[in-house]
Coordinates of C-alpha atoms in Angstrom, one line a residue:
X8 CA -4.8 -4.8 -59.4
X9 CA -8.6 -4.4 -58.9
X10 CA -11.1 -7.1 -59.8
X11 CA -12.2 -5.0 -62.8
X12 CA -8.6 -4.7 -64.0
X13 CA -8.1 -8.4 -63.7
X14 CA -11.2 -9.1 -65.7
X15 CA -10.1 -6.7 -68.4
X16 CA -6.6 -8.3 -68.5
X17 CA -8.2 -11.7 -68.8
X18 CA -10.4 -10.6 -71.7
X19 CA -7.5 -9.1 -73.6
X20 CA -5.2 -12.2 -73.1
X21 CA -4.8 -14.4 -76.1
X22 CA -7.0 -17.5 -76.2
X23 CA -5.6 -21.0 -76.4
X24 CA -7.2 -24.2 -77.7
X25 CA -6.2 -27.7 -78.6
X26 CA -6.8 -31.4 -78.4
X27 CA -5.5 -33.7 -75.6
X28 CA -5.7 -37.4 -76.1
X29 CA -5.9 -39.7 -73.1
X30 CA -4.1 -43.0 -73.7
X31 CA -4.0 -45.8 -71.2
X32 CA -4.8 -49.4 -70.4
X33 CA -8.4 -50.5 -69.7
X34 CA -9.7 -49.3 -66.4
X35 CA -6.9 -46.8 -65.8
X36 CA -9.5 -44.2 -65.1
X37 CA -9.6 -42.2 -68.4
X38 CA -13.4 -41.7 -68.5
X39 CA -13.5 -40.8 -64.8
X40 CA -10.8 -38.2 -65.4
X41 CA -12.4 -36.7 -68.5
X42 CA -15.7 -36.3 -66.6
X43 CA -13.8 -34.7 -63.7
X44 CA -11.9 -32.2 -65.9
X45 CA -14.9 -31.3 -67.9
X46 CA -17.1 -31.0 -64.8
X47 CA -19.9 -33.0 -66.3
X48 CA -20.8 -36.6 -67.4
X49 CA -19.6 -36.9 -71.0
X50 CA -18.1 -40.4 -71.0
X51 CA -19.4 -43.8 -69.9
X52 CA -17.9 -45.0 -66.6
X53 CA -18.1 -48.6 -65.4
X54 CA -16.2 -51.0 -63.2
X55 CA -16.1 -53.3 -66.3
X56 CA -13.1 -52.9 -68.7
X57 CA -13.3 -51.7 -72.3
X58 CA -16.5 -49.8 -71.8
X59 CA -15.4 -46.8 -73.9
X60 CA -15.5 -48.0 -77.5
X61 CA -15.1 -44.9 -79.7
X62 CA -13.4 -41.5 -79.1
X63 CA -15.5 -39.3 -76.9
X64 CA -14.5 -35.6 -76.8
X65 CA -15.1 -33.7 -73.6
X66 CA -14.7 -29.9 -73.8
X67 CA -13.4 -27.9 -70.8
X68 CA -12.7 -24.2 -70.4
X69 CA -9.8 -23.3 -68.1
X70 CA -8.6 -19.7 -67.8
X71 CA -8.5 -18.5 -71.5
X72 CA -8.1 -22.0 -72.9
X73 CA -10.5 -24.4 -74.4
X74 CA -9.2 -27.9 -73.8
X75 CA -10.8 -30.7 -75.9
X76 CA -10.1 -34.0 -74.2
X77 CA -10.3 -37.1 -76.4
X78 CA -11.2 -40.1 -74.2
X79 CA -9.9 -43.0 -76.2
X80 CA -10.8 -46.7 -75.8
X81 CA -8.5 -48.5 -73.4
X82 CA -5.6 -50.2 -75.2
X83 CA -5.3 -53.9 -74.7
X84 CA -4.4 -57.1 -76.6
X85 CA -7.2 -57.4 -79.1
X86 CA -8.9 -60.7 -79.7
X87 CA -12.1 -59.9 -81.7
X88 CA -12.8 -57.6 -84.6
X89 CA -14.4 -55.1 -82.2
X90 CA -11.3 -55.2 -80.0
X91 CA -9.0 -54.4 -83.0
X92 CA -11.2 -51.5 -84.1
X93 CA -11.1 -50.0 -80.5
X94 CA -7.3 -50.3 -80.3
X95 CA -6.8 -48.8 -83.8
X96 CA -9.2 -45.9 -82.8
X97 CA -7.2 -45.2 -79.6
X98 CA -3.8 -44.9 -81.4
X99 CA -5.4 -42.9 -84.2
X100 CA -6.8 -40.5 -81.7
X101 CA -3.3 -40.0 -80.3
X102 CA -1.8 -39.1 -83.6
X103 CA -4.5 -36.4 -84.2
X104 CA -3.9 -34.6 -80.8
X105 CA -1.7 -31.6 -79.8
X106 CA -0.7 -33.3 -76.5
X107 CA -0.7 -36.9 -75.5
X108 CA -1.6 -37.7 -71.9
X109 CA -0.6 -41.2 -70.8
X110 CA -2.7 -42.3 -67.8
X111 CA -1.2 -45.0 -65.6
X112 CA -3.0 -46.7 -62.8
X113 CA -0.5 -46.3 -59.9
X114 CA -1.8 -49.4 -58.2
X115 CA -1.1 -51.6 -61.2
X116 CA 2.1 -49.8 -62.3
X117 CA 3.9 -50.7 -65.5
X118 CA 2.5 -54.1 -65.9
X119 CA 0.9 -55.9 -68.9
X120 CA -0.9 -53.5 -71.2
X121 CA 0.6 -50.4 -69.6
X122 CA 4.2 -51.5 -70.5
X123 CA 3.1 -52.3 -74.0
X124 CA 1.5 -48.8 -74.4
X125 CA 4.6 -47.2 -73.0
X126 CA 6.7 -48.9 -75.7
X127 CA 4.2 -48.0 -78.4
X128 CA 4.3 -44.3 -77.5
X129 CA 7.9 -44.2 -78.8
X130 CA 6.3 -44.1 -82.3
X131 CA 4.1 -41.0 -81.3
X132 CA 5.9 -37.7 -81.9
X133 CA 3.6 -35.2 -80.2
X134 CA 4.5 -33.7 -76.8
X135 CA 3.7 -36.3 -74.1
X136 CA 2.9 -35.9 -70.4
X137 CA 2.6 -38.7 -67.8
X138 CA -0.3 -38.8 -65.4
X139 CA -0.2 -41.2 -62.5
X140 CA -3.8 -41.8 -61.3
X141 CA -5.1 -43.3 -58.0
X142 CA -2.2 -41.8 -56.0
X143 CA -4.2 -42.0 -52.7
X144 CA -3.9 -45.8 -53.0
X145 CA 0.0 -45.9 -53.2
X146 CA 2.9 -45.0 -51.0
X147 CA 4.7 -41.8 -52.1
X148 CA 8.1 -43.6 -52.4
X149 CA 6.4 -46.1 -54.8
X150 CA 4.9 -43.3 -56.9
X151 CA 8.4 -41.7 -57.3
X152 CA 9.8 -45.1 -58.4
X153 CA 7.0 -45.5 -60.9
X154 CA 7.4 -42.0 -62.3
X155 CA 11.2 -42.6 -62.6
X156 CA 10.8 -45.9 -64.4
X157 CA 8.3 -44.5 -67.0
X158 CA 10.5 -41.4 -67.7
X159 CA 13.4 -43.7 -68.4
X160 CA 11.5 -45.2 -71.3
X161 CA 9.8 -42.1 -72.7
X162 CA 10.8 -38.4 -72.6
X163 CA 7.8 -36.9 -70.9
X164 CA 7.4 -33.1 -70.8
X165 CA 5.9 -33.3 -67.3
X166 CA 4.7 -35.8 -64.8
X167 CA 1.5 -35.2 -62.8
X168 CA 0.2 -37.2 -59.8
X169 CA -3.6 -37.1 -59.4
X170 CA -6.7 -38.8 -58.2
X171 CA -9.4 -38.6 -60.9
X172 CA -11.9 -39.7 -58.2
X173 CA -11.3 -36.9 -55.7
X174 CA -9.8 -34.3 -58.0
X175 CA -6.5 -34.1 -56.2
X176 CA -3.8 -32.7 -58.4
X177 CA -6.2 -31.9 -61.3
X178 CA -5.9 -28.1 -61.1
X179 CA -2.1 -28.3 -61.6
X180 CA -2.8 -30.5 -64.7
X181 CA -5.3 -28.1 -66.1
X182 CA -3.1 -25.1 -65.5
X183 CA -0.3 -26.7 -67.4
X184 CA -2.5 -27.7 -70.4
X185 CA -4.1 -24.2 -70.6
X186 CA -0.6 -22.7 -70.8
X187 CA 0.8 -25.3 -73.2
X188 CA -1.9 -25.6 -75.9
X189 CA -1.4 -23.4 -79.0
X190 CA -2.8 -19.9 -79.2
X191 CA -5.9 -19.7 -81.3
X192 CA -9.7 -19.4 -81.4
X193 CA -11.9 -21.9 -79.6
X194 CA -13.2 -24.8 -81.6
X195 CA -16.6 -25.1 -79.9
X196 CA -19.2 -22.7 -78.3
X197 CA -18.4 -21.8 -74.7
X198 CA -21.3 -23.8 -73.2
X199 CA -20.7 -27.0 -75.2
X200 CA -19.3 -29.9 -73.1
X201 CA -19.1 -32.7 -75.7
X202 CA -19.2 -33.2 -79.5
X203 CA -21.3 -36.4 -79.0
X204 CA -24.8 -36.0 -80.4
X205 CA -27.5 -36.3 -77.8
X206 CA -29.0 -39.4 -79.4
X207 CA -25.6 -41.1 -79.1
X208 CA -25.0 -39.8 -75.6
X209 CA -28.4 -41.1 -74.5
X210 CA -27.5 -44.5 -75.9
X211 CA -24.1 -44.5 -74.1
X212 CA -25.9 -43.7 -70.8
X213 CA -28.2 -46.7 -71.3
X214 CA -25.2 -48.9 -72.2
X215 CA -23.6 -47.8 -68.9
X216 CA -26.7 -48.7 -66.9
X217 CA -26.8 -52.1 -68.7
X218 CA -23.2 -52.8 -67.6
X219 CA -23.8 -51.6 -64.0
X220 CA -27.0 -53.6 -63.6
X221 CA -25.9 -56.9 -65.1
X222 CA -22.2 -57.0 -63.9
X223 CA -20.7 -60.3 -65.2
X224 CA -24.0 -61.8 -66.5
X225 CA -24.1 -60.2 -69.9
X226 CA -21.0 -60.4 -72.1
X227 CA -19.6 -57.5 -74.2
X228 CA -21.7 -58.6 -77.1
X229 CA -24.3 -55.9 -76.5
X230 CA -24.9 -52.6 -78.2
X231 CA -27.4 -49.8 -77.7
X232 CA -28.9 -47.5 -80.5
X233 CA -31.3 -44.6 -80.2
X234 CA -33.8 -45.3 -83.0
X235 CA -36.4 -42.6 -82.3
X236 CA -36.3 -39.2 -80.7
X237 CA -39.5 -37.1 -80.6
X238 CA -39.7 -33.7 -79.1
X239 CA -43.3 -33.4 -77.8
X240 CA -45.5 -30.3 -77.4
X241 CA -45.6 -30.6 -73.6
X242 CA -41.9 -30.0 -73.5
X243 CA -41.0 -33.7 -72.9
X244 CA -39.1 -36.0 -75.2
X245 CA -40.0 -39.5 -76.2
X246 CA -36.9 -41.8 -76.8
X247 CA -36.9 -45.3 -78.2
X248 CA -33.8 -47.4 -77.9
X249 CA -32.8 -50.9 -78.9
X250 CA -30.4 -53.1 -77.0
X251 CA -28.9 -55.5 -79.5
X252 CA -27.5 -58.8 -78.2
X253 CA -26.2 -61.8 -80.1
X254 CA -28.2 -64.7 -78.7
X255 CA -31.6 -65.4 -77.3
X256 CA -30.1 -66.4 -73.9
X257 CA -28.5 -62.9 -73.7
X258 CA -31.9 -61.4 -74.4
X259 CA -33.4 -63.2 -71.4
X260 CA -30.5 -61.9 -69.2
X261 CA -31.1 -58.3 -70.4
X262 CA -34.9 -58.5 -69.7
X263 CA -34.5 -60.2 -66.4
X264 CA -37.1 -62.2 -64.4
X265 CA -40.5 -60.7 -65.0
X266 CA -38.7 -57.8 -66.9
X267 CA -37.1 -56.6 -63.6
X268 CA -33.7 -55.9 -65.2
X269 CA -34.9 -53.9 -68.2
X270 CA -37.2 -51.9 -65.9
X271 CA -34.3 -51.0 -63.6
X272 CA -32.0 -50.1 -66.5
X273 CA -34.7 -48.0 -68.1
X274 CA -35.5 -46.1 -64.8
X275 CA -31.8 -45.3 -64.1
X276 CA -31.1 -44.2 -67.7
X277 CA -34.3 -42.1 -68.0
X278 CA -33.4 -40.3 -64.8
X279 CA -29.9 -39.4 -66.0
X280 CA -30.9 -38.4 -69.5
X281 CA -33.7 -36.2 -68.1
X282 CA -31.2 -34.5 -65.8
X283 CA -28.8 -33.8 -68.7
X284 CA -31.6 -32.5 -71.0
X285 CA -33.3 -30.6 -68.2
X286 CA -36.7 -31.8 -69.5
X287 CA -39.0 -34.8 -68.8
X288 CA -38.1 -38.0 -70.7
X289 CA -40.2 -41.0 -71.7
X290 CA -37.8 -43.8 -72.4
X291 CA -38.8 -47.1 -74.1
X292 CA -36.2 -49.9 -74.3
X293 CA -36.5 -52.9 -76.6
X294 CA -34.1 -55.9 -76.7
X295 CA -33.5 -57.5 -80.0
X296 CA -31.3 -60.5 -81.1
X297 CA -29.0 -59.7 -84.0
X298 CA -26.5 -62.6 -84.4
X299 CA -22.9 -61.6 -85.0
X300 CA -23.6 -57.9 -84.9
X301 CA -19.9 -57.6 -84.0
X302 CA -19.1 -58.4 -87.7
X303 CA -21.6 -55.9 -89.1
X304 CA -19.9 -52.8 -90.6
X305 CA -23.1 -50.7 -90.0
X306 CA -22.9 -51.3 -86.3
X307 CA -19.2 -50.1 -86.3
X308 CA -20.2 -46.9 -88.1
X309 CA -22.9 -46.3 -85.5
X310 CA -20.3 -46.6 -82.8
X311 CA -17.9 -44.2 -84.6
X312 CA -15.4 -47.0 -85.3
X313 CA -13.7 -48.0 -88.5
X314 CA -14.6 -51.5 -89.6
X315 CA -11.3 -53.6 -89.6
X316 CA -10.9 -56.0 -92.5

């Protein structure tokens, strides 16, 4: 078959589309995998756990299929109201998907939250696949034992062994999803990679830089909102964002000595937002104290979470 004939056959082939929910424990690598499969940064990635708070949809085209990945918050034992909202959101995302993809950190195996999630998936009735991540860190015989143990608990349609970091095994996973998702028209334009509004994506990027810069210094009681977005005549965009913290002591941490921390966060965030927008960005960050914002229903709506009573 000539290249022209192959192109014609591809164009006449039926299109597939559907939603794939990534479920897993915190730091299993869900956000890294979504970014890898989409081929662009659509989800916040950090060494800190519980950085994904709401469902982020990353959109990938593979062969004749449009695959919409739903990067859900890591499932863990909730302690605060925000924790409960994140876990509820994760399971809700699973129930809305065409395929459930359970991501397991191969190094940690079926311990703690991973075992709890595995048991919880018995209540989810959609087709399920198992994806073992970080396979380059584990011996092959241990991977086989892990896969066998998980499949004894849940009837998975298929098991894949991948590295989200290097991309190893990801093509086989994409091939399977493209063939498995239902026939039908695509949900989004071909060039769209996320359903996250740019204002919100920009806030997520700043929140990531906040985590990366401050490591263990600033607790999870921080939230970023994009308050102003102005397209300017010179082709640049002016963005004003507010970092909300709960106490004055946290504000000092976010600002840093002589404002060093906030300057570094702003520079890193501006650079990445500019690359995504492909236009110059003027970013202005402000830090405000809002006590107990974690109990404010409006903040939950801003994050795309349902406020738990």
